[in-house]
CSV table of C-alpha atoms and ligand atoms in Angstrom, one decimal:
chain,number,residue,atom,x,y,z
A,1,MET,CA,-7.9,6.3,-7.4
A,2,GLY,CA,-4.2,7.2,-7.1
A,3,ALA,CA,-1.6,4.9,-5.6
A,4,PRO,CA,-1.3,5.1,-1.9
A,5,VAL,CA,1.5,7.5,-1.1
A,6,VAL,CA,3.8,5.8,1.4
A,7,GLY,CA,6.4,8.0,2.9
A,8,ARG,CA,6.4,10.5,0.0
A,9,LEU,CA,9.1,8.9,-2.2
A,10,ARG,CA,11.9,11.0,-3.5
A,11,LEU,CA,13.3,10.8,-7.0
A,12,THR,CA,17.0,10.0,-6.9
A,13,PRO,CA,19.5,9.3,-9.7
A,14,ASP,CA,18.6,5.7,-9.2
A,15,ILE,CA,14.8,6.3,-9.4
A,16,ARG,CA,13.9,8.0,-12.7
A,17,ARG,CA,10.4,8.8,-13.8
A,18,PHE,CA,9.6,9.3,-17.6
A,19,GLY,CA,6.6,10.6,-19.5
A,20,SER,CA,6.0,7.2,-21.1
A,21,LEU,CA,7.2,3.6,-21.2
A,22,GLU,CA,8.7,4.5,-24.6
A,23,ALA,CA,10.8,7.3,-23.1
A,24,ALA,CA,11.9,5.1,-20.2
A,25,SER,CA,12.8,2.3,-22.7
A,26,ARG,CA,14.8,4.7,-24.9
A,27,ALA,CA,16.7,5.9,-21.8
A,28,LEU,CA,17.3,2.4,-20.6
A,29,ALA,CA,18.5,1.3,-24.0
A,30,ARG,CA,21.1,4.1,-24.0
A,31,HIS,CA,22.1,3.1,-20.5
A,32,VAL,CA,22.5,-0.6,-21.4
A,33,SER,CA,24.5,0.2,-24.5
A,34,ALA,CA,26.9,2.4,-22.5
A,35,ARG,CA,27.3,-0.3,-19.9
A,36,ALA,CA,28.0,-2.9,-22.5
A,37,ARG,CA,30.7,-0.8,-24.1
A,38,GLU,CA,32.3,-0.1,-20.8
A,39,ALA,CA,32.2,-3.8,-19.8
A,40,VAL,CA,33.8,-4.9,-23.1
A,41,ALA,CA,36.5,-2.3,-22.8
A,42,ALA,CA,37.2,-3.4,-19.2
A,43,ARG,CA,36.8,-7.1,-19.4
A,44,GLY,CA,36.3,-8.1,-23.0
A,45,SER,CA,32.7,-9.3,-22.6
A,46,PHE,CA,29.3,-8.1,-21.5
A,47,ARG,CA,27.1,-10.5,-19.6
A,48,ILE,CA,23.4,-9.4,-19.4
A,49,VAL,CA,20.4,-11.1,-17.8
A,50,LEU,CA,17.2,-10.3,-19.6
A,51,SER,CA,13.8,-10.0,-18.0
A,52,GLY,CA,10.7,-11.7,-19.3
A,53,GLY,CA,7.2,-10.2,-19.5
A,54,ARG,CA,5.8,-7.7,-21.9
A,55,THR,CA,7.1,-4.4,-20.4
A,56,PRO,CA,10.7,-4.8,-21.8
A,57,LEU,CA,9.7,-5.9,-25.3
A,58,GLY,CA,9.8,-2.3,-26.5
A,59,LEU,CA,13.3,-1.9,-25.0
A,60,TYR,CA,14.5,-5.0,-26.8
A,61,ARG,CA,13.1,-3.7,-30.1
A,62,ILE,CA,14.9,-0.4,-29.5
A,63,LEU,CA,18.2,-2.2,-28.7
A,64,ALA,CA,17.8,-4.2,-31.9
A,65,ARG,CA,16.8,-1.3,-34.2
A,66,ARG,CA,18.7,1.7,-32.8
A,67,HIS,CA,21.7,0.1,-31.1
A,68,GLY,CA,22.5,-2.6,-33.6
A,69,ALA,CA,25.7,-1.0,-34.8
A,70,SER,CA,27.1,0.6,-31.7
A,71,PHE,CA,26.4,-2.3,-29.4
A,72,PRO,CA,29.1,-4.9,-28.8
A,73,TRP,CA,26.9,-7.9,-29.7
A,74,ALA,CA,29.8,-10.1,-30.7
A,75,GLN,CA,31.1,-9.9,-27.1
A,76,THR,CA,27.7,-10.2,-25.4
A,77,PHE,CA,26.5,-13.2,-23.4
A,78,VAL,CA,22.7,-13.4,-22.8
A,79,TYR,CA,21.1,-15.1,-19.8
A,80,PHE,CA,17.4,-15.1,-18.6
A,81,ALA,CA,16.0,-14.1,-15.3
A,82,ASP,CA,13.3,-16.7,-15.5
A,83,GLU,CA,11.3,-18.8,-17.9
A,84,ARG,CA,7.9,-20.4,-18.0
A,85,CYS,CA,8.1,-24.2,-18.3
A,86,VAL,CA,6.6,-24.3,-21.8
A,87,SER,CA,8.0,-24.9,-25.3
A,88,PRO,CA,10.1,-22.1,-26.7
A,89,ARG,CA,7.4,-22.0,-29.5
A,90,SER,CA,4.7,-21.3,-26.9
A,91,PRO,CA,3.2,-17.8,-26.8
A,92,ASP,CA,4.0,-17.9,-23.1
A,93,SER,CA,7.7,-18.5,-23.6
A,94,ASN,CA,9.9,-15.6,-22.5
A,95,TYR,CA,12.7,-16.8,-24.8
A,96,GLY,CA,10.3,-16.9,-27.7
A,97,ALA,CA,9.1,-13.4,-27.2
A,98,LEU,CA,12.7,-12.2,-26.7
A,99,ARG,CA,14.0,-14.0,-29.7
A,100,ARG,CA,11.3,-12.3,-31.9
A,101,ALA,CA,12.0,-8.8,-30.4
A,102,LEU,CA,15.8,-8.9,-30.1
A,103,LEU,CA,17.8,-12.1,-30.7
A,104,ASP,CA,16.7,-12.7,-34.3
A,105,HIS,CA,17.8,-9.2,-35.2
A,106,VAL,CA,21.3,-8.9,-33.6
A,107,PRO,CA,24.5,-10.8,-34.2
A,108,VAL,CA,24.7,-12.6,-30.8
A,109,ALA,CA,26.2,-16.0,-31.3
A,110,ARG,CA,23.7,-18.7,-30.4
A,111,LYS,CA,26.3,-20.4,-28.1
A,112,ARG,CA,26.4,-17.1,-26.2
A,113,VAL,CA,22.7,-17.2,-25.4
A,114,LEU,CA,22.1,-19.4,-22.4
A,115,ARG,CA,18.4,-20.3,-22.7
A,116,ILE,CA,16.4,-21.8,-19.9
A,117,ARG,CA,15.1,-25.1,-21.4
A,118,GLY,CA,11.6,-24.7,-20.1
A,119,GLU,CA,10.4,-27.6,-22.3
A,120,LEU,CA,12.3,-30.2,-20.2
A,121,ARG,CA,10.1,-32.5,-18.1
A,122,PRO,CA,9.6,-32.7,-15.2
A,123,PRO,CA,10.0,-28.9,-14.7
A,124,SER,CA,12.5,-29.6,-12.0
A,125,ARG,CA,14.9,-30.9,-14.7
A,126,ALA,CA,14.7,-27.5,-16.4
A,127,ALA,CA,15.8,-25.8,-13.2
A,128,ASP,CA,18.5,-28.3,-12.5
A,129,ALA,CA,19.8,-27.9,-16.0
A,130,TYR,CA,20.0,-24.1,-15.8
A,131,ASP,CA,21.6,-24.3,-12.4
A,132,ARG,CA,24.2,-26.6,-13.9
A,133,ASP,CA,24.6,-24.6,-17.1
A,134,LEU,CA,25.2,-21.3,-15.2
A,135,GLY,CA,28.2,-23.0,-13.4
A,136,PRO,CA,30.7,-21.0,-11.3
A,137,PRO,CA,31.1,-17.2,-12.0
A,138,PRO,CA,32.9,-16.9,-15.4
A,139,ARG,CA,35.6,-14.5,-14.2
A,140,GLY,CA,36.7,-16.5,-11.2
A,141,ARG,CA,35.6,-16.2,-7.6
A,142,GLY,CA,34.6,-12.8,-6.2
A,143,ALA,CA,33.9,-11.2,-9.6
A,144,PRO,CA,30.2,-10.4,-10.3
A,145,ARG,CA,28.6,-13.1,-12.5
A,146,PHE,CA,26.7,-10.5,-14.6
A,147,ASP,CA,27.4,-7.0,-15.7
A,148,LEU,CA,23.8,-6.0,-15.8
A,149,VAL,CA,20.5,-7.6,-14.8
A,150,LEU,CA,17.2,-6.3,-16.3
A,151,LEU,CA,14.0,-7.0,-14.3
A,152,GLY,CA,10.4,-6.1,-14.2
A,153,ILE,CA,7.8,-6.4,-11.4
A,154,GLY,CA,4.3,-7.7,-11.2
A,155,PRO,CA,1.5,-5.8,-9.3
A,156,ASP,CA,2.1,-8.1,-6.4
A,157,GLY,CA,5.8,-7.1,-6.2
A,158,HIS,CA,7.2,-10.3,-7.7
A,159,THR,CA,10.2,-10.1,-9.9
A,160,ALA,CA,11.6,-12.8,-12.3
A,161,SER,CA,9.5,-15.7,-11.0
A,162,LEU,CA,10.2,-14.9,-7.3
A,163,PHE,CA,6.7,-14.6,-5.9
A,164,PRO,CA,5.7,-13.3,-2.5
A,165,GLY,CA,5.9,-16.1,0.1
A,166,ASP,CA,7.4,-18.6,-2.3
A,167,PRO,CA,10.2,-20.9,-0.9
A,168,ALA,CA,12.3,-19.9,-4.0
A,169,LEU,CA,12.9,-16.6,-2.2
A,170,SER,CA,14.9,-18.5,0.5
A,171,ALA,CA,17.1,-20.5,-1.9
A,172,ARG,CA,20.8,-19.8,-1.1
A,173,ASP,CA,22.7,-22.7,-2.4
A,174,ARG,CA,21.3,-22.7,-6.0
A,175,ARG,CA,21.8,-20.4,-9.0
A,176,ALA,CA,18.4,-21.3,-10.4
A,177,VAL,CA,15.4,-23.1,-8.9
A,178,GLY,CA,12.0,-24.4,-10.0
A,179,VAL,CA,8.8,-22.7,-9.0
A,180,PRO,CA,6.0,-25.3,-9.2
A,181,ARG,CA,3.2,-22.9,-8.6
A,182,ALA,CA,3.5,-19.5,-10.2
A,183,GLY,CA,1.8,-16.6,-8.3
A,184,ALA,CA,0.9,-14.8,-11.5
A,185,ALA,CA,-0.3,-15.7,-15.0
A,186,PRO,CA,0.6,-17.7,-16.9
A,187,PHE,CA,0.0,-20.2,-14.1
A,188,VAL,CA,2.6,-22.8,-15.2
A,189,PRO,CA,5.6,-24.0,-13.4
A,190,ARG,CA,8.6,-21.7,-13.7
A,191,VAL,CA,12.4,-21.6,-13.5
A,192,THR,CA,13.9,-18.5,-11.9
A,193,LEU,CA,17.3,-17.1,-10.9
A,194,THR,CA,17.7,-16.9,-7.1
A,195,LEU,CA,18.2,-13.7,-5.1
A,196,PRO,CA,21.9,-14.5,-4.5
A,197,THR,CA,22.4,-15.0,-8.2
A,198,LEU,CA,20.7,-11.8,-9.1
A,199,ALA,CA,22.8,-10.1,-6.4
A,200,SER,CA,26.0,-11.4,-8.2
A,201,SER,CA,25.8,-8.5,-10.6
A,202,ALA,CA,27.5,-5.2,-11.1
A,203,GLU,CA,24.1,-3.5,-11.5
A,204,VAL,CA,20.3,-4.2,-11.7
A,205,CYS,CA,17.9,-2.1,-13.7
A,206,PHE,CA,14.1,-2.4,-13.2
A,207,LEU,CA,11.8,-1.2,-16.0
A,208,VAL,CA,8.3,-0.7,-14.7
A,209,ALA,CA,5.2,0.9,-16.3
A,210,GLY,CA,1.5,1.1,-15.6
A,211,ALA,CA,-0.9,2.2,-12.9
A,212,ASP,CA,-1.3,-1.4,-11.8
A,213,LYS,CA,2.3,-1.4,-10.6
A,214,ALA,CA,2.0,1.9,-8.7
A,215,ALA,CA,1.1,0.5,-5.3
A,216,ALA,CA,3.9,-2.1,-5.5
A,217,ILE,CA,6.4,0.6,-6.4
A,218,ALA,CA,5.2,2.8,-3.5
A,219,ARG,CA,5.7,-0.1,-1.2
A,220,ILE,CA,9.1,-1.2,-2.6
A,221,LEU,CA,10.7,2.3,-2.8
A,222,ALA,CA,9.3,3.9,0.3
A,223,PRO,CA,12.1,4.8,2.7
A,224,LEU,CA,10.5,2.5,5.3
A,225,ALA,CA,10.5,-0.5,2.9
A,226,ARG,CA,14.2,-0.1,2.2
A,227,SER,CA,14.9,-0.9,5.8
A,228,ARG,CA,12.4,-3.8,5.9
A,229,PRO,CA,12.1,-5.2,2.4
A,230,THR,CA,9.2,-7.5,2.2
A,231,LEU,CA,8.2,-7.7,-1.4
A,232,PRO,CA,10.4,-9.9,-3.6
A,233,ALA,CA,11.5,-7.0,-5.9
A,234,ALA,CA,12.5,-5.0,-2.8
A,235,ARG,CA,14.9,-7.7,-1.8
A,236,VAL,CA,16.9,-7.6,-5.1
A,237,ARG,CA,20.4,-6.4,-4.6
A,238,SER,CA,23.5,-6.0,-6.7
A,239,ARG,CA,27.2,-5.3,-6.1
A,240,GLY,CA,26.5,-1.8,-7.4
A,241,PRO,CA,23.3,0.3,-8.0
A,242,VAL,CA,19.8,-0.9,-8.3
A,243,ARG,CA,18.1,1.5,-10.7
A,244,TRP,CA,14.4,2.1,-11.5
A,245,PHE,CA,13.2,3.3,-14.8
A,246,LEU,CA,9.5,4.1,-14.3
A,247,ASP,CA,6.7,5.7,-16.4
A,248,GLY,CA,4.5,8.3,-14.7
A,249,SER,CA,1.7,5.8,-13.9
A,250,ALA,CA,4.0,3.4,-12.1
A,251,ALA,CA,5.7,6.3,-10.3
A,252,ALA,CA,2.5,7.9,-9.0
A,253,GLY,CA,3.7,7.7,-5.4
A,254,LEU,CA,7.0,9.5,-6.1
A,255,GLN,CA,7.8,13.0,-4.7
A,256,ASP,CA,6.4,15.6,-7.1
A,257,ARG,CA,9.4,16.6,-9.2
A,258,PRO,CA,9.6,17.1,-13.0
A,259,THR,CA,9.4,14.0,-15.0
A,260,VAL,CA,12.6,13.1,-16.9
A,261,GLY,CA,12.3,13.1,-20.6
A,262,PRO,CA,9.3,13.4,-22.9
B,1,LIG,C1,7.7,-13.3,-16.2
B,1,LIG,C2,8.6,-12.1,-15.8
B,1,LIG,C3,8.0,-11.4,-14.7
B,1,LIG,C4,7.6,-10.0,-15.3
B,1,LIG,C5,6.5,-9.4,-14.5
B,1,LIG,C6,6.0,-8.1,-15.2
B,1,LIG,O1,8.2,-14.3,-16.6
B,1,LIG,O2,6.5,-13.0,-16.2
B,1,LIG,O3,9.9,-12.4,-15.6
B,1,LIG,O4,8.7,-11.2,-13.6
B,1,LIG,O5,8.8,-9.2,-15.3
B,1,LIG,O6,5.5,-10.3,-14.3
B,1,LIG,O7,5.4,-8.6,-16.4
B,1,LIG,P1,4.9,-7.5,-17.5
B,1,LIG,O8,6.1,-6.8,-18.0
B,1,LIG,O9,4.3,-8.4,-18.6
B,1,LIG,O10,3.9,-6.7,-16.8
């Protein structure tokens, strides 16, 4: 059964559908590399927030293997959208998966990787520590904290570890908060960036693939939803564009137009 079509979504420059997750990941890797070079040329550094989950692992491997030389890794600062409160050696650790896919293969200085210390106990200590570590925006007040935020979504429309109905969605005075009860597997406490912190970015890019995400995409991107965002991912903002890189399955509810790329 196809995804429910809600308001016949239209492809726009910010909503791009690809023939496969691989094609979407290659396009997004090119986009991230271009933004990184622009940021370094303009401000001497590139500050990126990386998403957890499985979907972006192919993107991270592409960035490591095909963009190793042209990417300004030496000027890059890496942050995390969220983390599971587990050891970095746990198979559930976003940092662990990201380190294996990307960080072990590129010359980013360890001191420029701001890891969420999910192993701290109680989990609230991990959230407090990241909230403190993030500190004030690095380029003074008013400037966006991040140049680019990469995110995914779950079938329920969560993003990072901001789950539907969770109090973390209302956090306004914190950069990072704890999420004692995750709304999706793995059901362990989490630490997540807050919506205002995600919004303190020059751009957000979502990478979404799979038929199990199609209904959420249809709800998030329907014109109606834009006016009344209910799902967490629909509430994500940036100072600039929020872009969607989708494979055909996740984009099943989009207006029928040619798919971009192979
Ligand atoms: C996490 C992620 C989460 C993820 C979505 C999609 O810690 O799980 O930050 O928000 O992006 O759950 O996960 P998949 O890419 O594995 O489908």
